XYZ file of C-alpha atoms in Angstrom:
331
model
C -12.658 -21.032 2.701
C -10.171 -18.258 3.453
C -10.966 -15.040 1.598
C -8.126 -12.909 0.266
C -8.033 -9.535 -1.442
C -5.159 -7.896 -3.272
C -4.814 -5.201 -5.888
C -2.502 -3.575 -8.397
C -2.342 0.199 -8.783
C -2.249 1.381 -12.451
C 0.428 4.034 -12.012
C 2.898 2.461 -14.449
C 3.592 -0.597 -16.582
C 3.719 -3.815 -14.555
C 7.181 -5.135 -13.808
C 9.082 -8.317 -13.056
C 8.826 -7.258 -9.414
C 5.026 -7.203 -9.627
C 5.068 -10.659 -11.205
C 7.506 -12.400 -8.852
C 6.325 -10.566 -5.763
C 2.590 -10.901 -6.291
C 1.064 -12.020 -9.580
C 2.684 -15.436 -9.818
C 1.634 -16.380 -6.312
C -1.912 -15.219 -7.043
C -1.966 -17.505 -10.072
C -0.193 -20.556 -8.701
C -1.435 -20.559 -5.095
C -4.036 -18.048 -3.999
C -6.747 -18.515 -6.628
C -6.692 -22.280 -5.976
C -6.589 -22.244 -2.173
C -8.816 -19.292 -1.306
C -11.912 -17.335 -2.226
C -9.792 -14.702 -3.930
C -10.508 -11.210 -5.242
C -7.945 -9.363 -7.361
C -8.555 -5.755 -8.345
C -7.055 -3.019 -10.486
C -7.253 -0.341 -7.798
C -7.588 2.620 -10.127
C -8.921 5.071 -7.525
C -5.530 4.885 -5.824
C -3.894 6.228 -8.995
C -5.662 9.582 -8.524
C -3.751 10.630 -5.394
C -1.031 12.373 -7.442
C -0.819 14.318 -10.702
C -1.919 12.024 -13.522
C -3.063 11.923 -17.123
C -6.651 10.561 -17.249
C -6.105 8.817 -20.593
C -2.966 7.132 -19.252
C -4.769 5.886 -16.131
C -7.465 4.314 -18.323
C -4.856 2.769 -20.619
C -2.777 1.379 -17.769
C -5.875 0.070 -15.974
C -6.865 -1.957 -19.023
C -3.291 -3.137 -19.529
C -3.013 -4.226 -15.891
C -6.281 -6.164 -16.056
C -5.205 -7.823 -19.302
C -1.830 -8.782 -17.824
C -3.478 -10.240 -14.728
C -5.477 -12.535 -16.986
C -2.466 -13.208 -19.224
C -0.456 -14.264 -16.176
C -3.036 -16.950 -15.496
C -5.773 -15.593 -13.244
C -8.877 -17.601 -14.096
C -12.252 -15.821 -13.756
C -13.796 -19.225 -13.032
C -11.583 -19.572 -9.951
C -11.304 -15.983 -8.691
C -12.874 -12.540 -9.014
C -11.038 -10.054 -11.239
C -12.429 -6.518 -11.365
C -11.718 -2.791 -11.441
C -12.075 -1.002 -8.104
C -14.018 2.023 -9.406
C -16.654 -0.297 -10.896
C -17.762 -1.249 -7.362
C -19.240 1.753 -5.517
C -18.960 0.037 -2.126
C -15.246 0.884 -1.937
C -15.911 4.630 -1.913
C -19.033 4.249 0.253
C -17.138 2.405 2.964
C -14.068 4.615 2.726
C -15.944 7.612 4.139
C -17.191 5.636 7.142
C -13.634 4.535 7.858
C -12.411 8.138 7.528
C -14.873 8.835 10.337
C -13.166 6.067 12.322
C -9.518 6.911 11.597
C -7.540 9.767 13.157
C -5.445 12.466 11.552
C -2.410 11.424 13.563
C -2.330 7.797 12.507
C -2.652 8.722 8.835
C 0.156 11.280 9.028
C 2.404 8.587 10.502
C 2.135 6.483 7.340
C 5.641 6.154 5.873
C 4.496 6.325 2.252
C 2.582 9.557 2.937
C 5.658 11.156 4.480
C 7.870 10.114 1.563
C 5.485 11.043 -1.251
C 4.426 14.309 0.365
C 8.079 15.305 0.733
C 8.752 14.449 -2.929
C 5.753 16.511 -4.041
C 6.901 19.532 -2.034
C 10.431 19.305 -3.450
C 8.896 19.275 -6.943
C 6.872 22.368 -6.065
C 3.567 20.502 -6.223
C 0.675 20.724 -3.805
C -0.119 17.591 -1.801
C -3.578 16.183 -2.463
C -5.737 15.305 0.533
C -6.307 11.883 -1.046
C -2.601 11.111 -0.599
C -3.160 11.377 3.142
C -6.427 9.437 3.200
C -5.777 6.716 0.628
C -4.740 4.149 3.287
C -8.333 4.426 4.516
C -9.594 3.634 1.012
C -7.200 0.683 1.001
C -8.736 -0.437 4.287
C -12.180 -0.173 2.690
C -10.973 -2.294 -0.239
C -10.054 -5.028 2.209
C -12.820 -4.802 4.818
C -15.706 -4.609 2.328
C -15.226 -8.281 1.472
C -14.727 -9.841 4.891
C -11.124 -10.482 3.872
C -9.108 -12.884 6.026
C -5.678 -12.488 4.414
C -3.989 -9.744 2.386
C -0.884 -10.824 0.425
C 1.379 -7.750 0.372
C 4.998 -6.682 0.134
C 6.807 -5.304 3.160
C 6.126 -1.730 2.036
C 2.378 -2.215 2.455
C 2.444 -3.998 5.831
C 1.858 -0.710 7.698
C -1.351 -0.159 5.743
C -2.672 -3.594 6.650
C -1.948 -2.829 10.308
C -4.015 0.357 9.951
C -6.795 -1.719 8.388
C -6.738 -4.073 11.377
C -6.857 -1.136 13.807
C -9.839 0.435 12.022
C -11.730 -2.857 11.909
C -11.221 -3.435 15.626
C -12.146 0.152 16.498
C -15.293 0.118 14.353
C -16.370 -3.226 15.815
C -15.840 -1.989 19.383
C -17.735 1.259 18.838
C -20.621 0.134 16.662
C -20.914 -3.638 16.987
C -19.137 -6.467 15.212
C -19.196 -5.683 11.489
C -15.793 -6.466 10.003
C -13.423 -9.400 9.868
C -9.986 -8.377 11.152
C -7.551 -9.385 8.373
C -3.877 -10.291 8.535
C -1.034 -9.581 6.108
C 0.729 -12.493 4.429
C 4.132 -12.252 2.762
C 5.280 -14.368 -0.188
C 8.379 -16.402 0.787
C 10.581 -15.808 -2.285
C 11.512 -12.667 -4.256
C 8.819 -10.583 -2.597
C 10.949 -7.492 -3.084
C 12.762 -7.408 -6.433
C 15.211 -4.519 -6.567
C 16.038 -2.045 -9.339
C 18.816 -3.379 -11.586
C 20.544 0.028 -11.645
C 19.973 0.765 -7.946
C 19.786 -2.546 -6.056
C 19.077 -0.758 -2.789
C 15.720 0.457 -4.156
C 12.628 -1.552 -5.010
C 11.888 -2.174 -8.695
C 8.986 0.266 -8.997
C 6.706 0.667 -11.988
C 6.567 4.462 -11.894
C 10.266 5.392 -11.910
C 11.201 8.052 -14.459
C 14.053 5.951 -15.874
C 13.262 2.409 -16.929
C 16.893 1.302 -17.297
C 16.811 -0.789 -14.125
C 13.251 -2.054 -14.535
C 12.162 -5.156 -16.423
C 8.599 -4.612 -17.620
C 6.365 -7.596 -18.305
C 5.839 -6.439 -21.883
C 9.509 -5.762 -22.649
C 10.768 -7.592 -25.734
C 13.205 -10.445 -25.058
C 16.213 -8.513 -26.355
C 15.348 -5.558 -24.141
C 15.126 -7.846 -21.095
C 18.522 -9.348 -21.880
C 20.124 -5.924 -22.362
C 18.770 -4.565 -19.066
C 19.937 -7.566 -17.050
C 23.363 -7.721 -18.704
C 23.804 -4.038 -17.805
C 22.712 -4.539 -14.198
C 24.880 -2.839 -11.585
C 27.088 -5.310 -9.749
C 29.387 -5.004 -6.742
C 33.108 -4.710 -6.037
C 35.150 -7.881 -6.105
C 34.714 -10.881 -8.375
C 33.347 -13.600 -6.104
C 29.702 -14.510 -6.575
C 28.185 -14.706 -3.096
C 24.780 -14.059 -1.602
C 25.178 -11.056 0.694
C 22.208 -8.689 0.796
C 24.132 -5.976 2.644
C 27.607 -6.320 1.196
C 26.718 -7.257 -2.392
C 23.154 -6.043 -3.070
C 23.517 -6.144 -6.878
C 24.612 -9.784 -6.999
C 22.132 -10.755 -4.281
C 19.308 -9.255 -6.342
C 20.326 -11.230 -9.446
C 20.605 -14.445 -7.405
C 17.154 -13.889 -5.897
C 15.608 -13.233 -9.315
C 17.241 -16.350 -10.777
C 16.161 -18.423 -7.784
C 12.601 -17.147 -8.082
C 12.486 -17.943 -11.805
C 13.859 -21.458 -11.453
C 12.632 -22.426 -7.996
C 16.142 -22.571 -6.549
C 17.899 -21.186 -3.499
C 19.969 -17.996 -3.924
C 22.621 -19.126 -1.437
C 23.102 -22.449 -3.222
C 23.049 -20.781 -6.645
C 25.888 -18.479 -5.614
C 28.175 -21.523 -5.386
C 27.447 -22.463 -8.999
C 28.898 -19.320 -10.579
C 32.485 -18.192 -10.939
C 31.774 -14.895 -12.720
C 29.264 -12.084 -12.677
C 28.857 -12.362 -16.454
C 27.726 -15.992 -16.346
C 25.220 -15.183 -13.585
C 23.807 -12.262 -15.584
C 23.483 -14.362 -18.741
C 21.611 -17.190 -17.009
C 19.400 -14.741 -15.122
C 18.522 -12.944 -18.352
C 17.547 -16.171 -20.122
C 15.519 -17.358 -17.130
C 13.560 -14.092 -17.046
C 12.969 -14.142 -20.811
C 11.534 -17.674 -20.633
C 9.467 -16.863 -17.553
C 7.798 -13.880 -19.238
C 7.441 -15.319 -22.745
C 4.029 -17.015 -22.200
C 2.696 -13.937 -20.375
C 3.597 -11.671 -23.292
C 2.127 -14.080 -25.839
C -1.124 -14.441 -23.902
C -1.325 -10.664 -23.424
C -1.107 -10.162 -27.191
C -4.033 -12.556 -27.689
C -6.198 -10.848 -25.090
C -5.303 -7.331 -26.221
C -6.538 -8.260 -29.690
C -9.961 -9.101 -28.200
C -10.748 -6.247 -25.751
C -14.406 -7.223 -25.563
C -13.406 -10.440 -23.862
C -11.516 -8.556 -21.160
C -14.422 -6.125 -20.720
C -16.791 -9.041 -20.145
C -14.510 -10.540 -17.496
C -14.315 -7.192 -15.701
C -18.080 -6.641 -15.916
C -18.864 -10.042 -14.423
C -16.125 -9.600 -11.838
C -17.568 -6.270 -10.706
C -21.046 -7.799 -10.415
C -19.713 -10.622 -8.268
C -17.632 -8.249 -6.120
C -20.590 -5.913 -5.669
C -22.721 -8.819 -4.481
C -20.114 -9.721 -1.865
C -19.464 -6.186 -0.623
C -22.896 -4.564 -0.549
C -24.448 -6.477 2.404
C -21.451 -5.774 4.620
C -21.212 -2.098 3.660
C -24.970 -1.685 4.152
C -24.561 -3.250 7.602
C -21.764 -0.779 8.390
C -23.983 2.139 7.373
C -26.698 0.930 9.708
C -24.251 0.186 12.542
C -22.725 3.677 12.465
C -26.155 5.330 12.706
C -27.374 6.084 9.173
C -30.957 5.551 8.088
C -31.520 2.700 5.625
C -32.210 3.844 2.066
């Protein structure tokens, strides 16, 4: 059975983009067709300035939402990254395999480091090296496929390079994984800036639909979405990014085709209204299930404890083998 690994970073409240681009596919496809591991990758949240209490709160919320969305602990492994020591253990070995140059070429490092400097902040070393930790997340489990958005494809390529290099230098140890990309709505854009991805850590939430937003809030945000010049509803990613984004969201919610949907509407207002209602109905069961689980935190803790045990059992033999292969004495 194909093994997949994917994770969510607890740097903000999960969004419609997280759901349509990742979570829903995990629930509807991946956990049924693969030996799947899904992790709250909390160590990755430490690469920038952060509030420890907020990281803990968002980590729990993310795990609860993953379960509320429909991940079934009987079908897949759900756990928190920092609960499995093998991630950090393997990360150092891969740092000894990676080069400074290839990490400095990472697009996200360049962008985030530049933002930090503009804000007058120092750049943490972990911001440079976190793609290696991401590689460790993947390689520790013998992962075959990594479902990611386009913005993470470069990191999966680095993971492949490190696996090949380690295997060539020290003997075959790691499976070389490949990135897979969801076919629909993999990249939901900000409603106020449809040229930018709907991110969960933006300062302003006006263009972001969060999974736990109340129905009226969802409707208000979508009805206020930025649209484009002209009045004709057509699917044109370059020329009409605002309308294209709404059509893609509606298509993803209802299983339609954005190009065909464009022919149904004669006004932007009608498209916004239908998109808003589709999103509200899509997220309603997730919010209701989240409320149930949040009221019983012990249940979530038990799922995460068992998930970490299972993940540890999968990762430890391979990481131990890597330690031996690279030249370290067995403990």
